[in-house]
Structure formats: C-alpha cells, structure tokens
Coordinates of C-alpha atoms in Angstrom, one line a residue:
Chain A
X1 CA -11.2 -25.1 22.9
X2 CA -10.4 -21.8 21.7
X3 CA -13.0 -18.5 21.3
X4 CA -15.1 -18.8 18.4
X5 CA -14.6 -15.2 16.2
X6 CA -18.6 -15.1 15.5
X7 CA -18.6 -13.6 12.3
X8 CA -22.6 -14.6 12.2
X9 CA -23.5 -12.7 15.3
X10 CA -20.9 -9.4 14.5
X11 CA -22.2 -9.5 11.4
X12 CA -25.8 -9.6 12.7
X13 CA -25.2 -6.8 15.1
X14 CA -23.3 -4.8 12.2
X15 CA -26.5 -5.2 9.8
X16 CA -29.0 -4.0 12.7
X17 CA -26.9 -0.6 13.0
X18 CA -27.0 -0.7 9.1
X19 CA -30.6 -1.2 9.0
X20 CA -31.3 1.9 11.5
X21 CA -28.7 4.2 9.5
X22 CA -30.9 3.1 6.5
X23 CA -34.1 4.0 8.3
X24 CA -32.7 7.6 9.4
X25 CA -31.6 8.4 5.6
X26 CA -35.3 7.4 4.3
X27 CA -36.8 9.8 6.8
X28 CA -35.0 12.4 4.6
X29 CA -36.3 10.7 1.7
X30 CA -32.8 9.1 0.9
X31 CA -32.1 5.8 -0.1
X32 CA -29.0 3.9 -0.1
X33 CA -28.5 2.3 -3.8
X34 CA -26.1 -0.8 -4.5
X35 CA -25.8 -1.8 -7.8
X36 CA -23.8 -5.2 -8.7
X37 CA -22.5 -5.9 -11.6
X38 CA -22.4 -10.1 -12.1
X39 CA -20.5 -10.5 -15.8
X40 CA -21.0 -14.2 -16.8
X41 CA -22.6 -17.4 -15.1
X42 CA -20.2 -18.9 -12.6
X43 CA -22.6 -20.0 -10.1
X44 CA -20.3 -19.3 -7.0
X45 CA -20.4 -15.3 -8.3
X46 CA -24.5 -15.8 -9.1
X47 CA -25.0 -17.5 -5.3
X48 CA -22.8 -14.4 -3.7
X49 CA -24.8 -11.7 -5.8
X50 CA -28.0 -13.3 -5.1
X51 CA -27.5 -13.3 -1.3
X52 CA -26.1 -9.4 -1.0
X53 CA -29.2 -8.8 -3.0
X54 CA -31.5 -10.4 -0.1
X55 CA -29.3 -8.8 2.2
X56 CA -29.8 -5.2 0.8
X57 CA -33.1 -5.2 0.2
X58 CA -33.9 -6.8 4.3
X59 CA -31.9 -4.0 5.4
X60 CA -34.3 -1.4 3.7
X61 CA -31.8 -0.3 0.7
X62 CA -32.2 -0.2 -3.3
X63 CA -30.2 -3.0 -4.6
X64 CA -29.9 -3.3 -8.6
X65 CA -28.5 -5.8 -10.3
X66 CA -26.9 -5.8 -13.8
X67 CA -26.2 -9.2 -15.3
X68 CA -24.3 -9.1 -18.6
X69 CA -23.1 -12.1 -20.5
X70 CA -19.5 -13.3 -20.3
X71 CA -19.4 -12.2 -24.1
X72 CA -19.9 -8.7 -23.5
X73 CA -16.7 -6.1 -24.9
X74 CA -14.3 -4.1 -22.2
X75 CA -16.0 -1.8 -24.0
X76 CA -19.8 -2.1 -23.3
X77 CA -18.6 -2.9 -19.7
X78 CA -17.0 0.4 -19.3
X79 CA -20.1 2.2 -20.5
X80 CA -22.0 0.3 -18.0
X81 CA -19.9 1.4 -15.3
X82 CA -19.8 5.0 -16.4
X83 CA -24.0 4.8 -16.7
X84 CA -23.9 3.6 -13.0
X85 CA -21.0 6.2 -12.2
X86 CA -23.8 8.9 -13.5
X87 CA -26.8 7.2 -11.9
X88 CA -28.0 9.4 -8.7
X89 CA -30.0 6.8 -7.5
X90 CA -26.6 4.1 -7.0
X91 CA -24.5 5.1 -4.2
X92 CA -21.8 2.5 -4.5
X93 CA -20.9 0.0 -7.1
X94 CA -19.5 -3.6 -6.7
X95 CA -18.2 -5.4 -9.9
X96 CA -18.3 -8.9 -8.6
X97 CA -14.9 -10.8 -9.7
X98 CA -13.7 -12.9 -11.7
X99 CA -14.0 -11.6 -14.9
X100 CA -14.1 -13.4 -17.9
X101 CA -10.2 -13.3 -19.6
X102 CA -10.9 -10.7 -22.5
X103 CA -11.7 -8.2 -20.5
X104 CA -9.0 -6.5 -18.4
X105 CA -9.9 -6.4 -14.7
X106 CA -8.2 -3.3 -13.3
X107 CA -9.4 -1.1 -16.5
X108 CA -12.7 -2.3 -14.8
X109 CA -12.6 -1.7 -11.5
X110 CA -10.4 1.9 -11.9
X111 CA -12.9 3.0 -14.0
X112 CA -15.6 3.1 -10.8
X113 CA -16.0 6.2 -9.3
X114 CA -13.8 6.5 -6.1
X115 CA -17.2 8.0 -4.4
X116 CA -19.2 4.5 -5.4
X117 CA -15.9 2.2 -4.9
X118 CA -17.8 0.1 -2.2
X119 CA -14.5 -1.9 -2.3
X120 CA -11.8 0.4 -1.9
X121 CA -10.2 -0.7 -5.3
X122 CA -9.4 2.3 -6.8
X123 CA -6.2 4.0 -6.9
X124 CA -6.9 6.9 -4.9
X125 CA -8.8 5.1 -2.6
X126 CA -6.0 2.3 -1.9
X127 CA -3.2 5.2 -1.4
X128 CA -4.9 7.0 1.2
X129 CA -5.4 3.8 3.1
X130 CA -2.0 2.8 2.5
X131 CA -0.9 6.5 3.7
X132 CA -3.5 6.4 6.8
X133 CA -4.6 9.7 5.7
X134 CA -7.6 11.1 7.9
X135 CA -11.0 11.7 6.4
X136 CA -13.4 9.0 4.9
X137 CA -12.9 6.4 2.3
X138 CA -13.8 2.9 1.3
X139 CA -11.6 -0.2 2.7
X140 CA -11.7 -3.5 0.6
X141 CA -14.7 -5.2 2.2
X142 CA -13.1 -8.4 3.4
X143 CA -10.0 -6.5 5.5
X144 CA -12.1 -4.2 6.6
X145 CA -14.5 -6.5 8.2
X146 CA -11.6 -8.6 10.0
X147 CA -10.8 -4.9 11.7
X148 CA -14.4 -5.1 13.0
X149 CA -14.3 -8.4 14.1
X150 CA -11.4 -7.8 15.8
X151 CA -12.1 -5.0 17.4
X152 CA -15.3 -7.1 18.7
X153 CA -13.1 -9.4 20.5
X154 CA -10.2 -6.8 22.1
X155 CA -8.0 -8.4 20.6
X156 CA -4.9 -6.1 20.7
X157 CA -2.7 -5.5 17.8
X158 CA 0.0 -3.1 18.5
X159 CA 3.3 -4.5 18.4
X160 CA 2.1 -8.1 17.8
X161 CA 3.6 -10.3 15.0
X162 CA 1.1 -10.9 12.1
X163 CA 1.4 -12.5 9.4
X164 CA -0.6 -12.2 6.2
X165 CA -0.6 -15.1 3.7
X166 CA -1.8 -14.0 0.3
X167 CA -1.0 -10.7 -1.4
X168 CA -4.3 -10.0 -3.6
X169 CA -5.7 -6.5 -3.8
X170 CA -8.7 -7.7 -2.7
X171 CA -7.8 -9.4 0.7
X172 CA -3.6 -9.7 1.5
X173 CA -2.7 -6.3 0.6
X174 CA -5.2 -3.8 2.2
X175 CA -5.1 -6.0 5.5
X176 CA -1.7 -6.1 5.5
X177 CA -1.7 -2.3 5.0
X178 CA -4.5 -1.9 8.3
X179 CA -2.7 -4.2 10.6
X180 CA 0.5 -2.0 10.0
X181 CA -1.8 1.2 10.3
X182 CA -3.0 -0.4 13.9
X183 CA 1.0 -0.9 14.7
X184 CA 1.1 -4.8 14.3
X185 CA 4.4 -6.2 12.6
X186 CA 3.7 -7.2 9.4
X187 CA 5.1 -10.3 7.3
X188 CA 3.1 -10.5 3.7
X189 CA 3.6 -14.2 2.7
X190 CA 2.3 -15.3 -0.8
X191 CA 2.6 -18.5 -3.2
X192 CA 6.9 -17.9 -3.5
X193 CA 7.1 -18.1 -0.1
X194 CA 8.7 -21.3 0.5
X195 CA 9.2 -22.0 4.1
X196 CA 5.4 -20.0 5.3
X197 CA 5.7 -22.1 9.0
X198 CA 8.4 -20.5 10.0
X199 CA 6.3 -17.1 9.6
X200 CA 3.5 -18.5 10.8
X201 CA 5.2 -20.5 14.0
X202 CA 6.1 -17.6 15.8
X203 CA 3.0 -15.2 14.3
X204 CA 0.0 -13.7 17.3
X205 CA -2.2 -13.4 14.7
X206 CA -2.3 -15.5 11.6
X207 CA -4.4 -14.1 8.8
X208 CA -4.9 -16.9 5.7
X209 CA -6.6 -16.1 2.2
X210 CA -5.0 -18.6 -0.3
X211 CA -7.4 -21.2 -0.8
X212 CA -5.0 -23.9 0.0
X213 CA -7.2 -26.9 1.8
X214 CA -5.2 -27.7 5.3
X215 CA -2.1 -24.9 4.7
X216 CA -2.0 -24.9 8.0
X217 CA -2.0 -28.1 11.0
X218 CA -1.5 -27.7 14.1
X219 CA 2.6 -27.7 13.7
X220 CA 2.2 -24.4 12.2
X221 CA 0.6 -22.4 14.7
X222 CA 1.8 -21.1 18.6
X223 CA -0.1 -21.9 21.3
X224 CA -2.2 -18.4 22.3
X225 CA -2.0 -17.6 18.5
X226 CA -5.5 -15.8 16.7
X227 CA -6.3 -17.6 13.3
X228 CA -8.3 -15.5 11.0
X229 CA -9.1 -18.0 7.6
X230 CA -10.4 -16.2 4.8
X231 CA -10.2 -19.4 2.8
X232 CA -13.1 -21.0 0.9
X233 CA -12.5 -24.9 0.4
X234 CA -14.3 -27.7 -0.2
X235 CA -13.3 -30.7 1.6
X236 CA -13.2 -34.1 0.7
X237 CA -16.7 -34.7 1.6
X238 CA -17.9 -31.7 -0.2
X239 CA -18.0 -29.1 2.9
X240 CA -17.0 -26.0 2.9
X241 CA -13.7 -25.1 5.0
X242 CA -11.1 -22.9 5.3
X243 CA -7.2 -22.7 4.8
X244 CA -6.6 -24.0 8.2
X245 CA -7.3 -27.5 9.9
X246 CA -10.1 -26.4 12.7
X247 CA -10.0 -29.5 14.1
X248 CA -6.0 -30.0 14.1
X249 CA -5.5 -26.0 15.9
X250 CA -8.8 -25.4 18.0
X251 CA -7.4 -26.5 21.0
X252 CA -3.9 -24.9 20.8
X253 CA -5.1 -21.7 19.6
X254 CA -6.7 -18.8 21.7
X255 CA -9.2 -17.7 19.4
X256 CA -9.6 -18.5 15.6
X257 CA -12.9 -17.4 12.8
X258 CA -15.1 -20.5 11.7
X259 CA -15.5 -21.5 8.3
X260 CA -18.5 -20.9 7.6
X261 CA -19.5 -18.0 9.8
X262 CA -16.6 -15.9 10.3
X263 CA -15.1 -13.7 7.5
X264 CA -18.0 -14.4 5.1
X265 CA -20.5 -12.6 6.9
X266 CA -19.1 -9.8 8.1
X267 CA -17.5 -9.5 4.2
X268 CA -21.3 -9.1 3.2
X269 CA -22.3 -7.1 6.4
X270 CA -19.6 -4.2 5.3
X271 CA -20.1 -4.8 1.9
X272 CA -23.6 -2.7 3.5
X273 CA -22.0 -0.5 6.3
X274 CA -19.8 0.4 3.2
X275 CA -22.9 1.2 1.1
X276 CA -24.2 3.7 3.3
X277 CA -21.3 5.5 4.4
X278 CA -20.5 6.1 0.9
X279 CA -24.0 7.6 1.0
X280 CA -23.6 9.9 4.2
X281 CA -20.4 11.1 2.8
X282 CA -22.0 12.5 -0.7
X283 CA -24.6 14.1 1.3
X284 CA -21.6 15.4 3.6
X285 CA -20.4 16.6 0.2
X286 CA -23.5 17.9 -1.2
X287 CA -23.9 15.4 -4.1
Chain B
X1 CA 34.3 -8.5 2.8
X2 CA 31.3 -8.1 1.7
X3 CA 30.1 -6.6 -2.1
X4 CA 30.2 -2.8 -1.6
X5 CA 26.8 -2.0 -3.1
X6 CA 28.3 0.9 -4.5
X7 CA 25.4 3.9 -5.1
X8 CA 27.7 6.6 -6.0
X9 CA 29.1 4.8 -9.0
X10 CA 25.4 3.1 -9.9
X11 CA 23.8 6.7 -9.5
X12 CA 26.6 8.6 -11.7
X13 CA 25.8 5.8 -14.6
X14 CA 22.1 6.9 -13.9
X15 CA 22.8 10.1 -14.5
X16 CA 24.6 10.3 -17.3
X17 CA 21.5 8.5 -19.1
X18 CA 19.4 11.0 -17.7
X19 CA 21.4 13.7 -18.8
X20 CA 21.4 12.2 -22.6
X21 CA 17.5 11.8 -22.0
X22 CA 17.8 15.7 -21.1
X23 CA 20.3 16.4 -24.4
X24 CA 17.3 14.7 -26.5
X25 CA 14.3 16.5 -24.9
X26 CA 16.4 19.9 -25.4
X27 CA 16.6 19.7 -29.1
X28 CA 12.7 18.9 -29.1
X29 CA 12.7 21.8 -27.6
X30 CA 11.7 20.9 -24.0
X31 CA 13.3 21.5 -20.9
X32 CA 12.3 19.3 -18.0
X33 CA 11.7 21.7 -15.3
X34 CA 11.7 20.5 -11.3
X35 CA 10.6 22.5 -8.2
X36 CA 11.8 22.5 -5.1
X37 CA 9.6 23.6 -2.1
X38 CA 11.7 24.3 1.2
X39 CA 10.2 26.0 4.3
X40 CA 12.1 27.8 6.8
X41 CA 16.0 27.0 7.3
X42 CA 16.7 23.3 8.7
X43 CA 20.3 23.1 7.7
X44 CA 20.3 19.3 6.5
X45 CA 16.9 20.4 4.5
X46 CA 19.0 23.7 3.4
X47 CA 21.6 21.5 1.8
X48 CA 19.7 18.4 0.3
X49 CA 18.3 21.3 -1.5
X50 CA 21.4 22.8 -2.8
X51 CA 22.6 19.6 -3.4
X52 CA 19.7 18.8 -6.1
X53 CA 19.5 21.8 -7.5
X54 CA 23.5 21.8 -8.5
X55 CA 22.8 18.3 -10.3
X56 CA 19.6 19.5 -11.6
X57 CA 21.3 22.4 -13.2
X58 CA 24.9 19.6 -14.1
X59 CA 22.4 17.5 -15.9
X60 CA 21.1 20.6 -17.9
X61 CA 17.8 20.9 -16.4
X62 CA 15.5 23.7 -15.5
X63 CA 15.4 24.2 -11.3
X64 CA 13.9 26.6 -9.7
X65 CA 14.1 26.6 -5.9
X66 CA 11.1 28.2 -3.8
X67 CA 12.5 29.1 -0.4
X68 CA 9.7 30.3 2.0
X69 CA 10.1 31.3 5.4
X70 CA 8.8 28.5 8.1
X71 CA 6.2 31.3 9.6
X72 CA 4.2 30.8 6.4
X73 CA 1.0 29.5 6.6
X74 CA -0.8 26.7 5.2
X75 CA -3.3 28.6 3.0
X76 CA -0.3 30.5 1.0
X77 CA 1.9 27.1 0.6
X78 CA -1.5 25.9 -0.7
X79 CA -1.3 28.8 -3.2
X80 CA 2.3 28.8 -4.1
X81 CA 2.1 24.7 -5.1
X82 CA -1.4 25.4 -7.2
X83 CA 0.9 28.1 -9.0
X84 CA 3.5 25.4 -9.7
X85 CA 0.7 23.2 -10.7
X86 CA -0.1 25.3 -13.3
X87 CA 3.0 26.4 -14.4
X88 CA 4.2 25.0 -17.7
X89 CA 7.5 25.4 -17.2
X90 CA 7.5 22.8 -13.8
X91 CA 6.9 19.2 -14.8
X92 CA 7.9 17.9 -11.2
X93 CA 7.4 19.3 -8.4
X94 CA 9.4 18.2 -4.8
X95 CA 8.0 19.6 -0.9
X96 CA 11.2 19.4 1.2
X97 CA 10.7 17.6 4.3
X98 CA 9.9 18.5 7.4
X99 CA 7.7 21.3 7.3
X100 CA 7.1 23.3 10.1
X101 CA 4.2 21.8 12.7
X102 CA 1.6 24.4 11.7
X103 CA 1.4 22.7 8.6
X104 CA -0.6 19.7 7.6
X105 CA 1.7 17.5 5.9
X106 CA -0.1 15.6 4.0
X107 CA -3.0 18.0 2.8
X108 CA 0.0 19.8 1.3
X109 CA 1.5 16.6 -0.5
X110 CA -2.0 15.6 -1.6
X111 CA -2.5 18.7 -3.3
X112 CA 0.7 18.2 -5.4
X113 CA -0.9 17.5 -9.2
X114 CA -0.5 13.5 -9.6
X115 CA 1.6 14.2 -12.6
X116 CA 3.9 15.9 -11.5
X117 CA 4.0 14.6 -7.7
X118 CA 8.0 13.2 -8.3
X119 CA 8.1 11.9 -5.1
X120 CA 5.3 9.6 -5.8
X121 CA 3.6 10.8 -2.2
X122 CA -0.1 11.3 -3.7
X123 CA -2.5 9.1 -3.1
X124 CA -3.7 8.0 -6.7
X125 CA 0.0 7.3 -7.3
X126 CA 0.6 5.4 -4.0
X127 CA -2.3 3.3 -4.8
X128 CA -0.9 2.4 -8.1
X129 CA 1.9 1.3 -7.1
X130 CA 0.1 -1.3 -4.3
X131 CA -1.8 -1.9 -6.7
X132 CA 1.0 -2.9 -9.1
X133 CA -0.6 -1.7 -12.2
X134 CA 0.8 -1.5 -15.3
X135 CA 1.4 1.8 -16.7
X136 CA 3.2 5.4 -15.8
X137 CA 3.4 6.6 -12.5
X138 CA 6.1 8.0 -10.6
X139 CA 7.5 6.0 -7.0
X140 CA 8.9 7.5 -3.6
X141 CA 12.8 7.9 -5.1
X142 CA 14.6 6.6 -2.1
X143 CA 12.9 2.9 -2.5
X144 CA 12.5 3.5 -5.9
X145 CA 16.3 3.8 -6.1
X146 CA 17.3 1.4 -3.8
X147 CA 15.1 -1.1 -6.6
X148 CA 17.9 0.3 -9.1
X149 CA 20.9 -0.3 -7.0
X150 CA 19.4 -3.9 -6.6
X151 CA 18.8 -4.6 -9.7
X152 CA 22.2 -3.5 -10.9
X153 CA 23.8 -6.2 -8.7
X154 CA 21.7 -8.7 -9.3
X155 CA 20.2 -9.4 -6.2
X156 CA 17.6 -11.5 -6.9
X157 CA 14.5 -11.3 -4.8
X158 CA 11.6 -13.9 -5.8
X159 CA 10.8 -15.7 -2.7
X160 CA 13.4 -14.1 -0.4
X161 CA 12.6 -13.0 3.1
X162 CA 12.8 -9.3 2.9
X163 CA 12.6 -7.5 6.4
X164 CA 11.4 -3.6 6.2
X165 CA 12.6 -1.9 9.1
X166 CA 10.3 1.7 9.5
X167 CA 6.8 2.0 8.0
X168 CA 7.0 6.0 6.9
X169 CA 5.5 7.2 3.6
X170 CA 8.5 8.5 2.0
X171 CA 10.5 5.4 2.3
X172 CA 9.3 2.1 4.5
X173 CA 5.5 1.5 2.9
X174 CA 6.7 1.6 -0.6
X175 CA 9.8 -0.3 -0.2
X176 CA 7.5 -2.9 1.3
X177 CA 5.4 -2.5 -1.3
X178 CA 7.9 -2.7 -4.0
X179 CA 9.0 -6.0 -2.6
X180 CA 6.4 -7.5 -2.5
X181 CA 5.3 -6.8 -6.1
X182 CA 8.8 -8.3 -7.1
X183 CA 8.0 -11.6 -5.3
X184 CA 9.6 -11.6 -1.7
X185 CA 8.2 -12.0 1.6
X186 CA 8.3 -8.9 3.5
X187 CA 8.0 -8.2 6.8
X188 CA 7.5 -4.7 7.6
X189 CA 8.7 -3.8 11.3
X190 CA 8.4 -0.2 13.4
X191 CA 8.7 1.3 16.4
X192 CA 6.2 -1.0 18.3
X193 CA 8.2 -4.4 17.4
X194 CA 10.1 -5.5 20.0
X195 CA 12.2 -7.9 18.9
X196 CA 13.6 -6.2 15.8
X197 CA 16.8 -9.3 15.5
X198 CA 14.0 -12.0 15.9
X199 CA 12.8 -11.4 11.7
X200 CA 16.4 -9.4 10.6
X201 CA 18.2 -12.9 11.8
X202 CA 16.5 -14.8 9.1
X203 CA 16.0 -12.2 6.6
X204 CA 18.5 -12.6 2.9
X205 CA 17.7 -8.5 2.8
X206 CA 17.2 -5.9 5.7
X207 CA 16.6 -2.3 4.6
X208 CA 17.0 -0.5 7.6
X209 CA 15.2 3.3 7.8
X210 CA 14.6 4.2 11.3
X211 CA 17.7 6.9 12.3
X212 CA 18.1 4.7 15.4
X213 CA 21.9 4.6 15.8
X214 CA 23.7 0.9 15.7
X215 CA 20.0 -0.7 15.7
X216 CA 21.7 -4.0 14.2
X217 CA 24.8 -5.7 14.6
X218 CA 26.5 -8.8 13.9
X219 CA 24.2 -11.2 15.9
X220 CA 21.5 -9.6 14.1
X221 CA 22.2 -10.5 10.6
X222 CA 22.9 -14.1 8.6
X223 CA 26.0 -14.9 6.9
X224 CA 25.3 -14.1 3.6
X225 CA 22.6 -11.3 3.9
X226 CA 21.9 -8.5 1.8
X227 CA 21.9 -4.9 3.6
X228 CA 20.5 -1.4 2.5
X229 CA 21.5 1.2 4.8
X230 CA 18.5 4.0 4.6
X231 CA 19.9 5.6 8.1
X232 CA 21.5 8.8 8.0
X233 CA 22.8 9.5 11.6
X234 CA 26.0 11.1 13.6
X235 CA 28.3 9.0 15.3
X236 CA 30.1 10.2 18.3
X237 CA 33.1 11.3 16.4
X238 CA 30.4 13.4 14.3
X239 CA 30.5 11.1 11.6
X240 CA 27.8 10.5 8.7
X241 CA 26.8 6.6 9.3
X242 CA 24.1 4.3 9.1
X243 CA 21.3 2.2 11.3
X244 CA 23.7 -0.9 11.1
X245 CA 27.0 -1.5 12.5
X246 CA 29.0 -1.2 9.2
X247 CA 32.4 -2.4 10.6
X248 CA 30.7 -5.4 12.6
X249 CA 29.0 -7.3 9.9
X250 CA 30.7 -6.1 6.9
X251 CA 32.7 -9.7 6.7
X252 CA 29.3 -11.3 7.9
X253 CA 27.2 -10.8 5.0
X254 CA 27.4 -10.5 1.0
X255 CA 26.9 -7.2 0.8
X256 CA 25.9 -3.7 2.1
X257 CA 25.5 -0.2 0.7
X258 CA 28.0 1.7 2.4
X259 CA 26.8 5.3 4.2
X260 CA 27.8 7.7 3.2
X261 CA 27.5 6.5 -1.0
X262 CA 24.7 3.9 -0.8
X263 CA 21.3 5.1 -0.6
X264 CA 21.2 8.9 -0.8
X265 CA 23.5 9.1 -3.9
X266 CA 20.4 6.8 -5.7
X267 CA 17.8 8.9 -3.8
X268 CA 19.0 12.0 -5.8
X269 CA 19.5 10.5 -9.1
X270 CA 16.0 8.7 -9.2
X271 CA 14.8 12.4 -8.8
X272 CA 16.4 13.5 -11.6
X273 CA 15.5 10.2 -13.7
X274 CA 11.3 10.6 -13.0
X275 CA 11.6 14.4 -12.9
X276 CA 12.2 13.5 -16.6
X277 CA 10.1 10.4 -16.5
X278 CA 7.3 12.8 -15.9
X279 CA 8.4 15.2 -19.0
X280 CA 8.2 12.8 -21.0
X281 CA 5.1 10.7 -19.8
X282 CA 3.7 15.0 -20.0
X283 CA 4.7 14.7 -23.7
X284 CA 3.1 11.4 -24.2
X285 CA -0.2 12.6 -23.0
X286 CA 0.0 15.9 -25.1
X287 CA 0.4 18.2 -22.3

C-alpha cells in the first residue's frame, strides 16, 4: 500500500501556524480580513464559502461574506470589488468561481487588487511566478498547497518527470509553472491530448485536475510513481472521488493524495496562510 | 529533405508590412520610436544591436541606441530607462542581454513601463499571456516569431506533442506558454532532465534553445517531426549552427528552420512588428 499524502493532518498543522501568526498580528491590534465573494446559488460554491468562513473565523481572522444574486450586472460586480479593493479592514479577496455566463470572469478577477489577490489570478501576480522573480506574492491556492504537501513528504522534484493534466489558470497552469520553478520536467496535458498514458506511463509524479471519474487505472501509472488528484467526482454510489482509481493504483504507487483529504484541505488551509501573508506584506509596505 | 522553414523570406514579408504600417503612421504624423539599451561591449550583443537598429532605421523608424559602459551601476540604468519611460518620442523600449553581474536583471526589466516593455519581459505582460487573455499585450519576440513562422507553414498544433527544450524567460517559458494556449501538449525540459531523447523521440515539434552544441541527432527525432532551431552556437570550423544536428536529420523529419535564417531573422522582425504594435495600441489608448 502506498504513503497516504495527508492533506487533513498538513493542513491541520498549516492552520495551527496560521492561527498563531493570527494571534501575533491581533497583539498589534491587526486583524487579518477575508472577504468572499459567492455570486449566485450553486450549492457546491455555497458549501465551499460556508466552510472557509468556519475556517477563518476558528483561526481568529475577520471573514466577510458578500452574496450577490446570479442577476447582478459586470457592472455592480466590479464596484463591489473596487469597494473591497478600498476596504482597509479586507486584506485579501477571493471571488469564488464559477460565474454566472453574463458576466466575464477575467474582467472580474483582474479587477482585484494584486495586494488582496488571495489567489494569485492577476496578471502581475501570475508573471512574477511564471518568471520566479524573488520577493512576495500570491500563488493560486490549490498549486501552492501541493508545494506544501510535497515538501511535507521529501518528496524530491529536481529532474523528475511530471506531468500535469489540466491547463486551467486556477490549478494546471501555476503548478505546472512551480514544478518547472523547482526543476522538475514538465509535460502540460489537457482535453486535446489524445494519447495522456503515454505521458503519464513514464511520469514520477502525476498531478490530475480534470474531473474525469477513473482517467487513470492502474495501466497508466509506473510502479514508484507519486499521484497527486485534484479531481472532485462523484461516483456511482454517490461518493466523492478523484480522477484516479485509488483502489486500481494504491498498491503500485509509492505515494498518492486521498480523495477526500488531500488537495482539498490544504486548498482551504492556504487559502488562510495566503490571507495573512498578504497582511504581513502591507504592513511590510506600510499600508 | 525536409521543408526548409524558411525565416529569412517569412521575416522580409513581415517586414515589408511593417514598414507600410510605418508609411501610414508617418502621414498621421507618428513616428514609432524603439530604444535600445546595451551595457558594456560584448561583441555578439554589440552587433545584434547594430543589426536592429539598421532595419529599424530601413523600415523608416525612429532608433535611438543608448550605449553605456558595463561599469555603470544599477541606480543610473534605473534612471536612464525611467527617462525612456517618459520620453514621448520612445514607444518600445529593448535592454540588451546580458548585463554585467552587478546588475539585477530582472529589477531592471521589471521597471521597463508595461507598454512599452517590447520584449514582453514584465510581469503584468507575462502574466497575460499565461493567462491567455484577450486583448493587447506585447510577447517575448523570439517565441512570438517562431508562432509566425509556424503559422505561415501551416503547421498545425492542436493536440500535438510539443517538447520545449530550455525554460529561460526570454525564450523557453513563453514558447511553452504559447503552445499550450494554441492547444498542444508541451513538455518543457532543462538542464536537470536527463534523458532529453526520451520526450524529443515522440514529440511532432522540438524547439530546441539551450546553446548545447549537437544536443539532438537523428535517433532523437521521429520521421516526420517538426524542428525549430533556437540555438546559436560555433562549430569547430567556426561556423554559425544550431542545438540539432542539421545534416543528420534533415531527410528524417518534415521540416526544420535552418541556422543561420530560421529563428533569429523572425526574432528581429517581430521587434519591429510590436515596436509598432505598441504605437499603435499607444494611439488607441490616447497616449
């Protein structure tokens, strides 16, 4: 049976260092501020906001949330976002996706503040990761926390052969971006790839965010390999799982991230680390 | 024999457009002006530089060449690319690389103005292009031109396995990035993969940019492949050839950019196409 990835217990750890950094600030009389904003009523998008909500406020932070209908203008959205952009007492903003089809995402999220982009969406923000500059900015939430996990369990990445399958700017793209940072070999792989096994066959480290129930069996995967699923299925029988078949790989592979309990909460967990370095590095600033 | 991708020819069409794009501008008035920054006297650097601005000037442009000696120092470069920043005159403005090791690079890149940063090297512009939005923003010109020669040969790319050999800012990272957007699978590969013939074997394109001498040969390529030749090195005979063994593989694959006349011709003609991109986008924003 291969390692577990704990994404539960990394994430725990990560949110007790969060909760002391949060402590430290208030001594100063600062406090971290997350606003969400949740446009519309899908119920996955509700259940997420809701629980990084609980989350923010356990750890000690000021956590806002801005529900607007689905039938609100680009318009009125934007204003919303500049308010929040303005607001001294919101250190980072998260627009939760999707958004409803009249409204045109990117305008959205560009629109954010590159000090409050908790998510590392904006422009500026997405170059300097891309060019590995030094200093401090945001990193997409759900990349980022792989790194972490990672790191957690040694596992090396220079010169290994990883594949990335899915090339959103919210998971595929960043992570492909760190893992070729950290020196890994990099294939991107995405829904016109036609032949993703033979990527995937020879790959150390397998990273999968599509959504695709059982992309990948056990034929897919080397013996050794470290399986990273981002995916978010539902089975059959109405569990959640990931992009890969657990069951079919556990054995073959050395290591490999549970579904749930292994991207999901450390997504959430540096959704908070996220929150309040964005809050040390205004004060760093002077803002 | 393969198809000679032929970049001298493809960037003497392209600048003959820009030079009728140059002709129009001039009887508005407007004279798209392009800086070029070089520090201290590397000889390859020195004539690049010459190079650019004789087309520059051909094409009917304004170029103004700032040669500084290498024992400047980082605070008066600083100075002399705010003063092009502000200059009306300048609508693009290039840094010649290297620069000497007292310098920091990238602070110096980063402080080009976005819009008129015409190597695309910023970081609001990088990000844009990751984040293949819509709009105007300029690219790095030697992948940006390699995009044109592709497209003028109709190499199609949807769902072909594209292998990136060198991760550098100027020309691996957004080639990658570029491919991607336009639908292949891309592997990017460095100096820490080890078995560079492992992905290049398989690949329908290799763009090789690494300066390592006869890195591929005929084992390492597929009948039938695709090959842009971003290497500039010295054979033994002291001449100007690629990364891949032109001679070995030319009756292997389908076609190949020849060195010299493949890349760099293309490099130096998309300079001259967004330094007037960046006039005219100037225009469009009423500056």
């Amino acid at each position: 049976m291969a390692i577990l990835l704990d994404g539960k217990k990394t994430a725990s750890e990560l949110n007790e260092t969060t909760r002391k950094r949060i402590l430290k600030l208030k001594q100063c009389g600062i406090v971290p501020g997350l606003a969400v904003v949740i446009v519309g009523e899908d119920q996955a998008s509700q259940r997420y906001v809701r629980n990084k909500h609980k989350l923010a406020l356990k750890l000690g932070m000021n956590s806002v949330i801005k529900e607007v209908p689905a039938s609100i203008t680009e318009a009125q959205l934007l204003a919303l976002i500049t308010e929040l952009n303005q607001d001294t007492t919101i250190q980072a903003i998260l627009v939760q996706d999707p958004l409803p089809k009249h409204i045109n995402e990117q305008r959205i999220m560009q629109s954010i503040s590159s000090t409050k982009d908790v998510d590392g969406f904006t422009a500026v923000n997405v170059g300097q990761l891309y060019l590995n500059l030094t200093g401090n900015y945001p990193v997409a939430c759900t990349p980022k926390g792989i790194m972490t996990l990672l790191e957690k369990y040694d596992i090396f990445l220079r010169g290994k052969k990883a594949v990335v399958i899915g090339r959103s700017a919210i998971v595929g793209k960043p992570m492909a971006a760190l893992l070729v940072n950290a020196g890994a070999s990099v294939s991107i792989l995405h829904r016109y790839t036609t032949e993703i096994a033979e990527y995937t066959r020879d790959a150390d480290l397998i990273i999968s965010a599509t959504g695709v129930l059982r992309l990948l069996g056990a034929e897919a995967v080397k013996p050794g390999a470290v399986i990273v699923d981002v995916g978010q299925n539902l089975d059959e029988t109405g569990h959640l799982v990931g992009d890969v078949d657990f069951n079919a790989v556990k054995d073959k592979v050395a290591a490999i991230t549970p579904v749930p309990g292994g991207v999901g909460p450390m997504t959430i967990a540096t959704l908070m680390q996220q929150t309040v370095d964005l809050t040390e590095w205004g004060l760093a600033n002077g803002k």
